[in-house]
PDB file of C-alpha atoms in Angstrom:
ATOM      1  CA  MET A   1      15.070  30.714  36.463  1.00 56.00           C
ATOM      2  CA  LYS A   2      17.621  27.887  36.681  1.00 53.00           C
ATOM      3  CA  GLY A   3      14.996  25.780  38.426  1.00 53.00           C
ATOM      4  CA  ILE A   4      12.587  26.225  35.507  1.00 55.00           C
ATOM      5  CA  PHE A   5      15.221  25.256  32.920  1.00 48.00           C
ATOM      6  CA  LYS A   6      16.179  22.231  35.009  1.00 44.00           C
ATOM      7  CA  PHE A   7      12.533  21.193  35.269  1.00 38.00           C
ATOM      8  CA  ILE A   8      12.033  21.539  31.493  1.00 50.00           C
ATOM      9  CA  ARG A   9      15.251  19.605  30.824  1.00 45.00           C
ATOM     10  CA  ASN A  10      14.122  16.792  33.120  1.00 41.00           C
ATOM     11  CA  ILE A  11      10.717  16.647  31.401  1.00 49.00           C
ATOM     12  CA  ILE A  12      12.414  16.396  27.987  1.00 53.00           C
ATOM     13  CA  ILE A  13      14.736  13.647  29.209  1.00 50.00           C
ATOM     14  CA  LEU A  14      11.783  11.779  30.694  1.00 42.00           C
ATOM     15  CA  CYS A  15       9.854  12.058  27.428  1.00 47.00           C
ATOM     16  CA  ILE A  16      12.845  10.724  25.484  1.00 54.00           C
ATOM     17  CA  ILE A  17      13.198   7.779  27.862  1.00 51.00           C
ATOM     18  CA  VAL A  18       9.484   6.975  27.618  1.00 46.00           C
ATOM     19  CA  CYS A  19       9.650   7.145  23.802  1.00 46.00           C
ATOM     20  CA  LEU A  20      12.673   4.845  23.716  1.00 51.00           C
ATOM     21  CA  ILE A  21      11.015   2.323  26.024  1.00 55.00           C
ATOM     22  CA  PHE A  22       7.760   2.461  24.040  1.00 51.00           C
ATOM     23  CA  GLY A  23       9.605   2.210  20.728  1.00 59.00           C
ATOM     24  CA  GLY A  24      11.712  -0.715  21.901  1.00 69.00           C
ATOM     25  CA  THR A  25       8.660  -2.564  23.180  1.00 70.00           C
ATOM     26  CA  VAL A  26       6.764  -2.021  19.912  1.00 65.00           C
ATOM     27  CA  VAL A  27       9.711  -3.213  17.793  1.00 73.00           C
ATOM     28  CA  TYR A  28      10.139  -6.296  19.996  1.00 71.00           C
ATOM     29  CA  LYS A  29       6.434  -7.176  19.732  1.00 81.00           C
ATOM     30  CA  GLY A  30       6.414  -6.493  16.003  1.00 78.00           C
ATOM     31  CA  TYR A  31       9.466  -8.673  15.387  1.00 77.00           C
ATOM     32  CA  ASN A  32       7.904 -11.526  17.353  1.00 83.00           C
ATOM     33  CA  MET A  33       4.687 -11.128  15.371  1.00 83.00           C
ATOM     34  CA  TYR A  34       6.685 -11.320  12.120  1.00 83.00           C
ATOM     35  CA  LYS A  35       8.618 -14.414  13.253  1.00 85.00           C
ATOM     36  CA  GLU A  36       5.458 -16.150  14.416  1.00 89.00           C
ATOM     37  CA  ALA A  37       3.645 -15.453  11.147  1.00 86.00           C
ATOM     38  CA  THR A  38       6.501 -16.571   8.877  1.00 89.00           C
ATOM     39  CA  SER A  39       7.252 -19.642  10.982  1.00 88.00           C
ATOM     40  CA  LYS A  40       3.737 -20.950  10.313  1.00 92.00           C
ATOM     41  CA  ILE A  41       4.157 -20.521   6.563  1.00 93.00           C
ATOM     42  CA  SER A  42       7.269 -19.131   4.934  1.00 93.00           C
ATOM     43  CA  ILE A  43       7.151 -16.233   2.506  1.00 95.00           C
ATOM     44  CA  GLU A  44       8.229 -18.553  -0.333  1.00 95.00           C
ATOM     45  CA  ASP A  45       5.393 -20.977   0.423  1.00 95.00           C
ATOM     46  CA  LYS A  46       2.923 -18.122   0.771  1.00 94.00           C
ATOM     47  CA  VAL A  47       3.949 -16.717  -2.621  1.00 94.00           C
ATOM     48  CA  ASN A  48       3.775 -20.132  -4.297  1.00 94.00           C
ATOM     49  CA  GLU A  49       0.314 -20.583  -2.810  1.00 93.00           C
ATOM     50  CA  ILE A  50      -1.089 -17.354  -4.279  1.00 93.00           C
ATOM     51  CA  MET A  51       0.567 -17.931  -7.666  1.00 93.00           C
ATOM     52  CA  LEU A  52      -1.241 -21.256  -7.988  1.00 93.00           C
ATOM     53  CA  ASP A  53      -4.615 -19.489  -7.859  1.00 90.00           C
ATOM     54  CA  ASP A  54      -6.563 -19.901 -11.115  1.00 89.00           C
ATOM     55  CA  ASN A  55      -7.189 -16.146 -11.268  1.00 91.00           C
ATOM     56  CA  TYR A  56      -3.531 -15.168 -10.816  1.00 96.00           C
ATOM     57  CA  VAL A  57      -2.467 -12.672 -13.492  1.00 97.00           C
ATOM     58  CA  PHE A  58       1.179 -12.286 -14.485  1.00 97.00           C
ATOM     59  CA  LEU A  59       2.688  -8.873 -15.088  1.00 97.00           C
ATOM     60  CA  LYS A  60       3.111  -9.532 -18.823  1.00 96.00           C
ATOM     61  CA  ASP A  61      -0.673  -9.923 -19.055  1.00 97.00           C
ATOM     62  CA  LEU A  62      -1.429  -6.554 -17.453  1.00 97.00           C
ATOM     63  CA  PRO A  63      -1.582  -3.247 -19.349  1.00 97.00           C
ATOM     64  CA  ASP A  64       1.361  -0.909 -18.681  1.00 97.00           C
ATOM     65  CA  ASP A  65      -1.178   1.833 -17.986  1.00 96.00           C
ATOM     66  CA  TYR A  66      -2.629  -0.187 -15.131  1.00 98.00           C
ATOM     67  CA  ILE A  67       0.722  -0.728 -13.424  1.00 97.00           C
ATOM     68  CA  LYS A  68       1.629   2.938 -13.928  1.00 97.00           C
ATOM     69  CA  ALA A  69      -1.709   3.961 -12.418  1.00 97.00           C
ATOM     70  CA  VAL A  70      -1.229   1.729  -9.367  1.00 97.00           C
ATOM     71  CA  ILE A  71       2.315   2.928  -8.695  1.00 97.00           C
ATOM     72  CA  SER A  72       1.421   6.594  -9.295  1.00 96.00           C
ATOM     73  CA  VAL A  73      -1.403   6.633  -6.769  1.00 95.00           C
ATOM     74  CA  GLU A  74      -0.119   4.131  -4.202  1.00 94.00           C
ATOM     75  CA  ASP A  75       3.679   4.422  -4.081  1.00 94.00           C
ATOM     76  CA  HIS A  76       5.352   6.692  -6.652  1.00 93.00           C
ATOM     77  CA  ARG A  77       8.835   5.985  -5.246  1.00 93.00           C
ATOM     78  CA  PHE A  78       8.253   2.215  -5.468  1.00 95.00           C
ATOM     79  CA  TYR A  79      11.209   1.461  -7.745  1.00 94.00           C
ATOM     80  CA  ASN A  80      13.568   3.602  -5.647  1.00 92.00           C
ATOM     81  CA  HIS A  81      13.029   2.382  -2.066  1.00 90.00           C
ATOM     82  CA  PHE A  82      14.004  -0.786  -0.212  1.00 87.00           C
ATOM     83  CA  GLY A  83      10.577  -1.732   1.113  1.00 87.00           C
ATOM     84  CA  ILE A  84       9.742   1.367   3.117  1.00 87.00           C
ATOM     85  CA  ASP A  85       9.502   4.941   1.900  1.00 83.00           C
ATOM     86  CA  VAL A  86      11.452   6.889   4.525  1.00 80.00           C
ATOM     87  CA  ILE A  87       9.983  10.230   3.427  1.00 78.00           C
ATOM     88  CA  ALA A  88       6.364   9.029   3.521  1.00 70.00           C
ATOM     89  CA  LEU A  89       6.937   7.090   6.744  1.00 69.00           C
ATOM     90  CA  THR A  90       8.491  10.072   8.530  1.00 70.00           C
ATOM     91  CA  ARG A  91       5.589  12.281   7.508  1.00 68.00           C
ATOM     92  CA  ALA A  92       3.087   9.652   8.660  1.00 59.00           C
ATOM     93  CA  VAL A  93       4.843   9.175  12.033  1.00 58.00           C
ATOM     94  CA  ILE A  94       4.854  12.921  12.706  1.00 61.00           C
ATOM     95  CA  ASN A  95       1.174  13.260  11.798  1.00 57.00           C
ATOM     96  CA  ASN A  96       0.190  10.173  13.793  1.00 53.00           C
ATOM     97  CA  ILE A  97       2.052  11.381  16.888  1.00 51.00           C
ATOM     98  CA  ALA A  98       0.361  14.761  16.536  1.00 49.00           C
ATOM     99  CA  THR A  99      -3.084  13.130  16.345  1.00 50.00           C
ATOM    100  CA  MET A 100      -2.262  10.187  18.675  1.00 49.00           C
ATOM    101  CA  SER A 101      -3.608   7.757  16.090  1.00 50.00           C
ATOM    102  CA  LEU A 102      -2.633   5.560  13.158  1.00 52.00           C
ATOM    103  CA  ALA A 103      -4.785   7.500  10.726  1.00 50.00           C
ATOM    104  CA  GLU A 104      -1.965   7.959   8.210  1.00 50.00           C
ATOM    105  CA  GLY A 105      -0.131   4.836   7.084  1.00 56.00           C
ATOM    106  CA  GLY A 106       2.706   5.867   4.793  1.00 61.00           C
ATOM    107  CA  SER A 107       2.757   2.248   3.592  1.00 86.00           C
ATOM    108  CA  THR A 108       4.547   1.244   0.416  1.00 93.00           C
ATOM    109  CA  ILE A 109       3.226  -1.301  -2.060  1.00 96.00           C
ATOM    110  CA  THR A 110       5.626  -3.820  -0.479  1.00 95.00           C
ATOM    111  CA  GLN A 111       4.245  -3.117   3.006  1.00 93.00           C
ATOM    112  CA  GLN A 112       0.682  -3.415   1.739  1.00 93.00           C
ATOM    113  CA  LEU A 113       1.562  -6.742   0.144  1.00 96.00           C
ATOM    114  CA  ALA A 114       3.095  -7.873   3.451  1.00 94.00           C
ATOM    115  CA  LYS A 115      -0.092  -6.926   5.293  1.00 93.00           C
ATOM    116  CA  ASN A 116      -2.318  -8.685   2.754  1.00 93.00           C
ATOM    117  CA  LEU A 117      -0.212 -11.849   2.895  1.00 93.00           C
ATOM    118  CA  TYR A 118      -0.022 -12.205   6.675  1.00 91.00           C
ATOM    119  CA  PHE A 119      -1.879  -9.692   8.789  1.00 85.00           C
ATOM    120  CA  THR A 120      -5.288  -8.197   9.505  1.00 76.00           C
ATOM    121  CA  GLN A 121      -6.354  -4.620   8.843  1.00 70.00           C
ATOM    122  CA  GLU A 122      -6.159  -3.822  12.564  1.00 70.00           C
ATOM    123  CA  LYS A 123      -4.276  -0.562  13.100  1.00 68.00           C
ATOM    124  CA  VAL A 124      -1.777  -1.226  15.883  1.00 73.00           C
ATOM    125  CA  PHE A 125       1.868  -0.170  16.048  1.00 75.00           C
ATOM    126  CA  SER A 126       3.252  -3.680  16.527  1.00 77.00           C
ATOM    127  CA  ARG A 127       1.483  -4.927  13.409  1.00 80.00           C
ATOM    128  CA  LYS A 128       2.975  -2.051  11.409  1.00 84.00           C
ATOM    129  CA  VAL A 129       6.435  -3.080  12.610  1.00 85.00           C
ATOM    130  CA  ALA A 130       5.792  -6.746  11.721  1.00 88.00           C
ATOM    131  CA  GLU A 131       4.675  -5.572   8.293  1.00 90.00           C
ATOM    132  CA  VAL A 132       8.004  -3.766   7.823  1.00 90.00           C
ATOM    133  CA  PHE A 133      10.009  -6.922   8.640  1.00 91.00           C
ATOM    134  CA  VAL A 134       8.006  -8.921   6.085  1.00 94.00           C
ATOM    135  CA  ALA A 135       8.465  -6.103   3.553  1.00 94.00           C
ATOM    136  CA  PHE A 136      12.256  -6.235   4.013  1.00 93.00           C
ATOM    137  CA  GLU A 137      12.258  -9.979   3.408  1.00 94.00           C
ATOM    138  CA  LEU A 138      10.075  -9.622   0.321  1.00 96.00           C
ATOM    139  CA  GLU A 139      12.445  -7.010  -1.113  1.00 95.00           C
ATOM    140  CA  GLN A 140      15.423  -9.306  -0.505  1.00 94.00           C
ATOM    141  CA  LYS A 141      13.859 -12.333  -2.155  1.00 95.00           C
ATOM    142  CA  TYR A 142      11.818 -10.902  -5.022  1.00 96.00           C
ATOM    143  CA  SER A 143      12.175  -8.287  -7.743  1.00 96.00           C
ATOM    144  CA  LYS A 144      10.139  -5.097  -7.824  1.00 96.00           C
ATOM    145  CA  ASP A 145       8.138  -6.471 -10.756  1.00 97.00           C
ATOM    146  CA  ASP A 146       7.385  -9.631  -8.780  1.00 97.00           C
ATOM    147  CA  ILE A 147       6.214  -7.556  -5.817  1.00 97.00           C
ATOM    148  CA  VAL A 148       3.856  -5.291  -7.743  1.00 97.00           C
ATOM    149  CA  GLU A 149       2.525  -8.337  -9.614  1.00 97.00           C
ATOM    150  CA  MET A 150       1.751 -10.101  -6.318  1.00 97.00           C
ATOM    151  CA  TYR A 151       0.267  -6.932  -4.839  1.00 97.00           C
ATOM    152  CA  VAL A 152      -2.377  -6.512  -7.547  1.00 97.00           C
ATOM    153  CA  ASN A 153      -3.217 -10.203  -7.275  1.00 97.00           C
ATOM    154  CA  VAL A 154      -3.946 -10.194  -3.539  1.00 96.00           C
ATOM    155  CA  SER A 155      -5.566  -6.769  -3.210  1.00 96.00           C
ATOM    156  CA  TYR A 156      -9.269  -6.516  -2.414  1.00 95.00           C
ATOM    157  CA  PHE A 157     -11.315  -4.510  -4.906  1.00 95.00           C
ATOM    158  CA  GLY A 158     -14.671  -4.551  -3.131  1.00 93.00           C
ATOM    159  CA  ASP A 159     -17.887  -6.443  -3.945  1.00 93.00           C
ATOM    160  CA  GLY A 160     -16.192  -9.763  -3.154  1.00 93.00           C
ATOM    161  CA  TYR A 161     -13.474  -9.438  -5.803  1.00 95.00           C
ATOM    162  CA  TYR A 162      -9.919 -10.369  -4.794  1.00 95.00           C
ATOM    163  CA  GLY A 163      -7.129  -9.716  -7.270  1.00 96.00           C
ATOM    164  CA  ILE A 164      -7.091  -7.814 -10.534  1.00 97.00           C
ATOM    165  CA  GLY A 165      -8.133 -10.888 -12.549  1.00 96.00           C
ATOM    166  CA  ASP A 166     -11.276 -11.365 -10.488  1.00 96.00           C
ATOM    167  CA  ALA A 167     -12.021  -7.613 -10.460  1.00 96.00           C
ATOM    168  CA  ALA A 168     -11.613  -7.131 -14.225  1.00 96.00           C
ATOM    169  CA  LYS A 169     -13.885 -10.066 -14.980  1.00 96.00           C
ATOM    170  CA  GLY A 170     -16.426  -9.145 -12.313  1.00 94.00           C
ATOM    171  CA  TYR A 171     -16.643  -5.400 -12.880  1.00 95.00           C
ATOM    172  CA  LEU A 172     -15.769  -5.125 -16.572  1.00 95.00           C
ATOM    173  CA  ASN A 173     -16.555  -8.571 -17.968  1.00 96.00           C
ATOM    174  CA  LYS A 174     -13.134  -8.772 -19.634  1.00 96.00           C
ATOM    175  CA  GLU A 175      -9.603 -10.036 -19.149  1.00 96.00           C
ATOM    176  CA  PRO A 176      -7.182  -7.590 -17.453  1.00 96.00           C
ATOM    177  CA  LYS A 177      -5.012  -7.384 -20.610  1.00 96.00           C
ATOM    178  CA  ASP A 178      -7.963  -5.877 -22.482  1.00 97.00           C
ATOM    179  CA  MET A 179      -8.556  -2.980 -20.064  1.00 97.00           C
ATOM    180  CA  THR A 180      -8.593   0.510 -21.528  1.00 96.00           C
ATOM    181  CA  LEU A 181      -6.781   3.435 -19.904  1.00 96.00           C
ATOM    182  CA  GLU A 182     -10.088   4.584 -18.415  1.00 95.00           C
ATOM    183  CA  GLU A 183     -10.712   1.150 -16.918  1.00 96.00           C
ATOM    184  CA  CYS A 184      -7.132   0.931 -15.644  1.00 97.00           C
ATOM    185  CA  THR A 185      -7.500   4.189 -13.717  1.00 96.00           C
ATOM    186  CA  LEU A 186     -10.858   3.078 -12.358  1.00 95.00           C
ATOM    187  CA  LEU A 187      -9.657  -0.246 -10.923  1.00 96.00           C
ATOM    188  CA  ALA A 188      -6.312   1.160  -9.738  1.00 96.00           C
ATOM    189  CA  GLY A 189      -8.142   3.333  -7.205  1.00 94.00           C
ATOM    190  CA  LEU A 190     -10.397   0.727  -5.604  1.00 94.00           C
ATOM    191  CA  PRO A 191      -8.014  -1.115  -3.206  1.00 94.00           C
ATOM    192  CA  ASN A 192      -7.310   2.111  -1.284  1.00 90.00           C
ATOM    193  CA  ALA A 193     -10.707   1.790   0.403  1.00 89.00           C
ATOM    194  CA  PRO A 194     -12.732  -0.988  -1.251  1.00 90.00           C
ATOM    195  CA  SER A 195     -15.669  -0.666   1.124  1.00 86.00           C
ATOM    196  CA  VAL A 196     -15.992   2.985   0.087  1.00 88.00           C
ATOM    197  CA  TYR A 197     -15.010   2.908  -3.593  1.00 89.00           C
ATOM    198  CA  ALA A 198     -16.565  -0.416  -4.666  1.00 86.00           C
ATOM    199  CA  LEU A 199     -18.628   0.219  -7.786  1.00 85.00           C
ATOM    200  CA  SER A 200     -21.832  -0.965  -6.147  1.00 84.00           C
ATOM    201  CA  ASN A 201     -21.554   1.536  -3.292  1.00 75.00           C
ATOM    202  CA  ASN A 202     -21.218   5.125  -4.411  1.00 69.00           C
ATOM    203  CA  SER A 203     -20.432   6.006  -8.019  1.00 79.00           C
ATOM    204  CA  LYS A 204     -19.706   9.622  -7.101  1.00 86.00           C
ATOM    205  CA  LEU A 205     -16.949   8.688  -4.644  1.00 90.00           C
ATOM    206  CA  THR A 206     -15.623   6.063  -7.055  1.00 91.00           C
ATOM    207  CA  LEU A 207     -15.269   8.657  -9.818  1.00 91.00           C
ATOM    208  CA  GLN A 208     -13.610  11.106  -7.418  1.00 92.00           C
ATOM    209  CA  ARG A 209     -11.062   8.432  -6.593  1.00 93.00           C
ATOM    210  CA  GLN A 210     -10.549   7.685 -10.289  1.00 94.00           C
ATOM    211  CA  LYS A 211      -9.752  11.369 -10.876  1.00 94.00           C
ATOM    212  CA  GLN A 212      -7.210  11.233  -8.045  1.00 95.00           C
ATOM    213  CA  VAL A 213      -5.535   8.338  -9.858  1.00 96.00           C
ATOM    214  CA  ILE A 214      -5.475  10.315 -13.116  1.00 96.00           C
ATOM    215  CA  ASP A 215      -4.043  13.377 -11.358  1.00 95.00           C
ATOM    216  CA  ALA A 216      -1.329  11.215  -9.766  1.00 96.00           C
ATOM    217  CA  MET A 217      -0.416   9.809 -13.180  1.00 96.00           C
ATOM    218  CA  VAL A 218      -0.011  13.348 -14.512  1.00 96.00           C
ATOM    219  CA  LYS A 219       1.998  14.437 -11.482  1.00 96.00           C
ATOM    220  CA  TYR A 220       4.487  11.591 -11.891  1.00 95.00           C
ATOM    221  CA  ASP A 221       4.711  11.827 -15.692  1.00 94.00           C
ATOM    222  CA  ASN A 222       2.845   8.627 -16.496  1.00 95.00           C
ATOM    223  CA  ILE A 223       0.241  10.384 -18.636  1.00 94.00           C
ATOM    224  CA  ASP A 224       0.231  13.814 -20.268  1.00 93.00           C
ATOM    225  CA  ALA A 225      -2.090  16.565 -19.100  1.00 93.00           C
ATOM    226  CA  LYS A 226      -4.061  16.705 -22.369  1.00 92.00           C
ATOM    227  CA  GLU A 227      -4.873  13.011 -22.297  1.00 93.00           C
ATOM    228  CA  ALA A 228      -5.818  13.320 -18.635  1.00 92.00           C
ATOM    229  CA  GLU A 229      -8.262  16.148 -19.346  1.00 93.00           C
ATOM    230  CA  LYS A 230      -9.875  14.152 -22.165  1.00 91.00           C
ATOM    231  CA  LEU A 231     -10.220  11.210 -19.807  1.00 91.00           C
ATOM    232  CA  LYS A 232     -11.800  13.352 -17.104  1.00 89.00           C
ATOM    233  CA  ASP A 233     -14.207  14.832 -19.633  1.00 88.00           C
ATOM    234  CA  LYS A 234     -15.176  11.323 -20.661  1.00 86.00           C
ATOM    235  CA  ILE A 235     -15.925  10.114 -17.149  1.00 84.00           C
ATOM    236  CA  GLY A 236     -17.606  13.400 -16.228  1.00 73.00           C
ATOM    237  CA  LYS A 237     -16.318  16.328 -14.217  1.00 59.00           C
TER     238      LYS A 237
END
């Protein structure tokens, strides 16, 4: 019996050692990836570059409903974390280890901004770590309002539209400031999977995503249930 317990103990110790070695290697690679990316162009220069775009839209020119919709569905603890959401990240890590994949991201708006500024969509552990380092730097140098403003300006909305200014004009033929609540909830859902939810692809899936946005707004007290039901009735159940 003692031999079995000793064997199990040794297996556990070995697993811990392997995890520590793997984790250390991933962090090292991710940090190097972050340093390499930001040494080519600093975060400040990258931000200045995107803000000079003709289609850049400032937060004051976006409807409150749109920002509330984005935060509700993408990162409801956005104003309370420091760049990563520990709760969401822990859940994602557990699920990813269980499935041996990177299927669940747990990324915050800040992390998504970091990815869009510097990295590809490739799902590898080292890139996720590099993304976290950039997210930390973004949180140190910019306000939450700055970060969410940049995020909606660099997100891809499908059908060739980058940024909320481009998407509002392309999809709705209007300026972002003129979007209705219905239109805000529609566009807030697209960057999650633009190849799937783009309006030209599958209207049924797009509307399902829009309803998820509305439900998230209700859940996090950004819209009342009655208004949400009216909105769902309008877009079709």
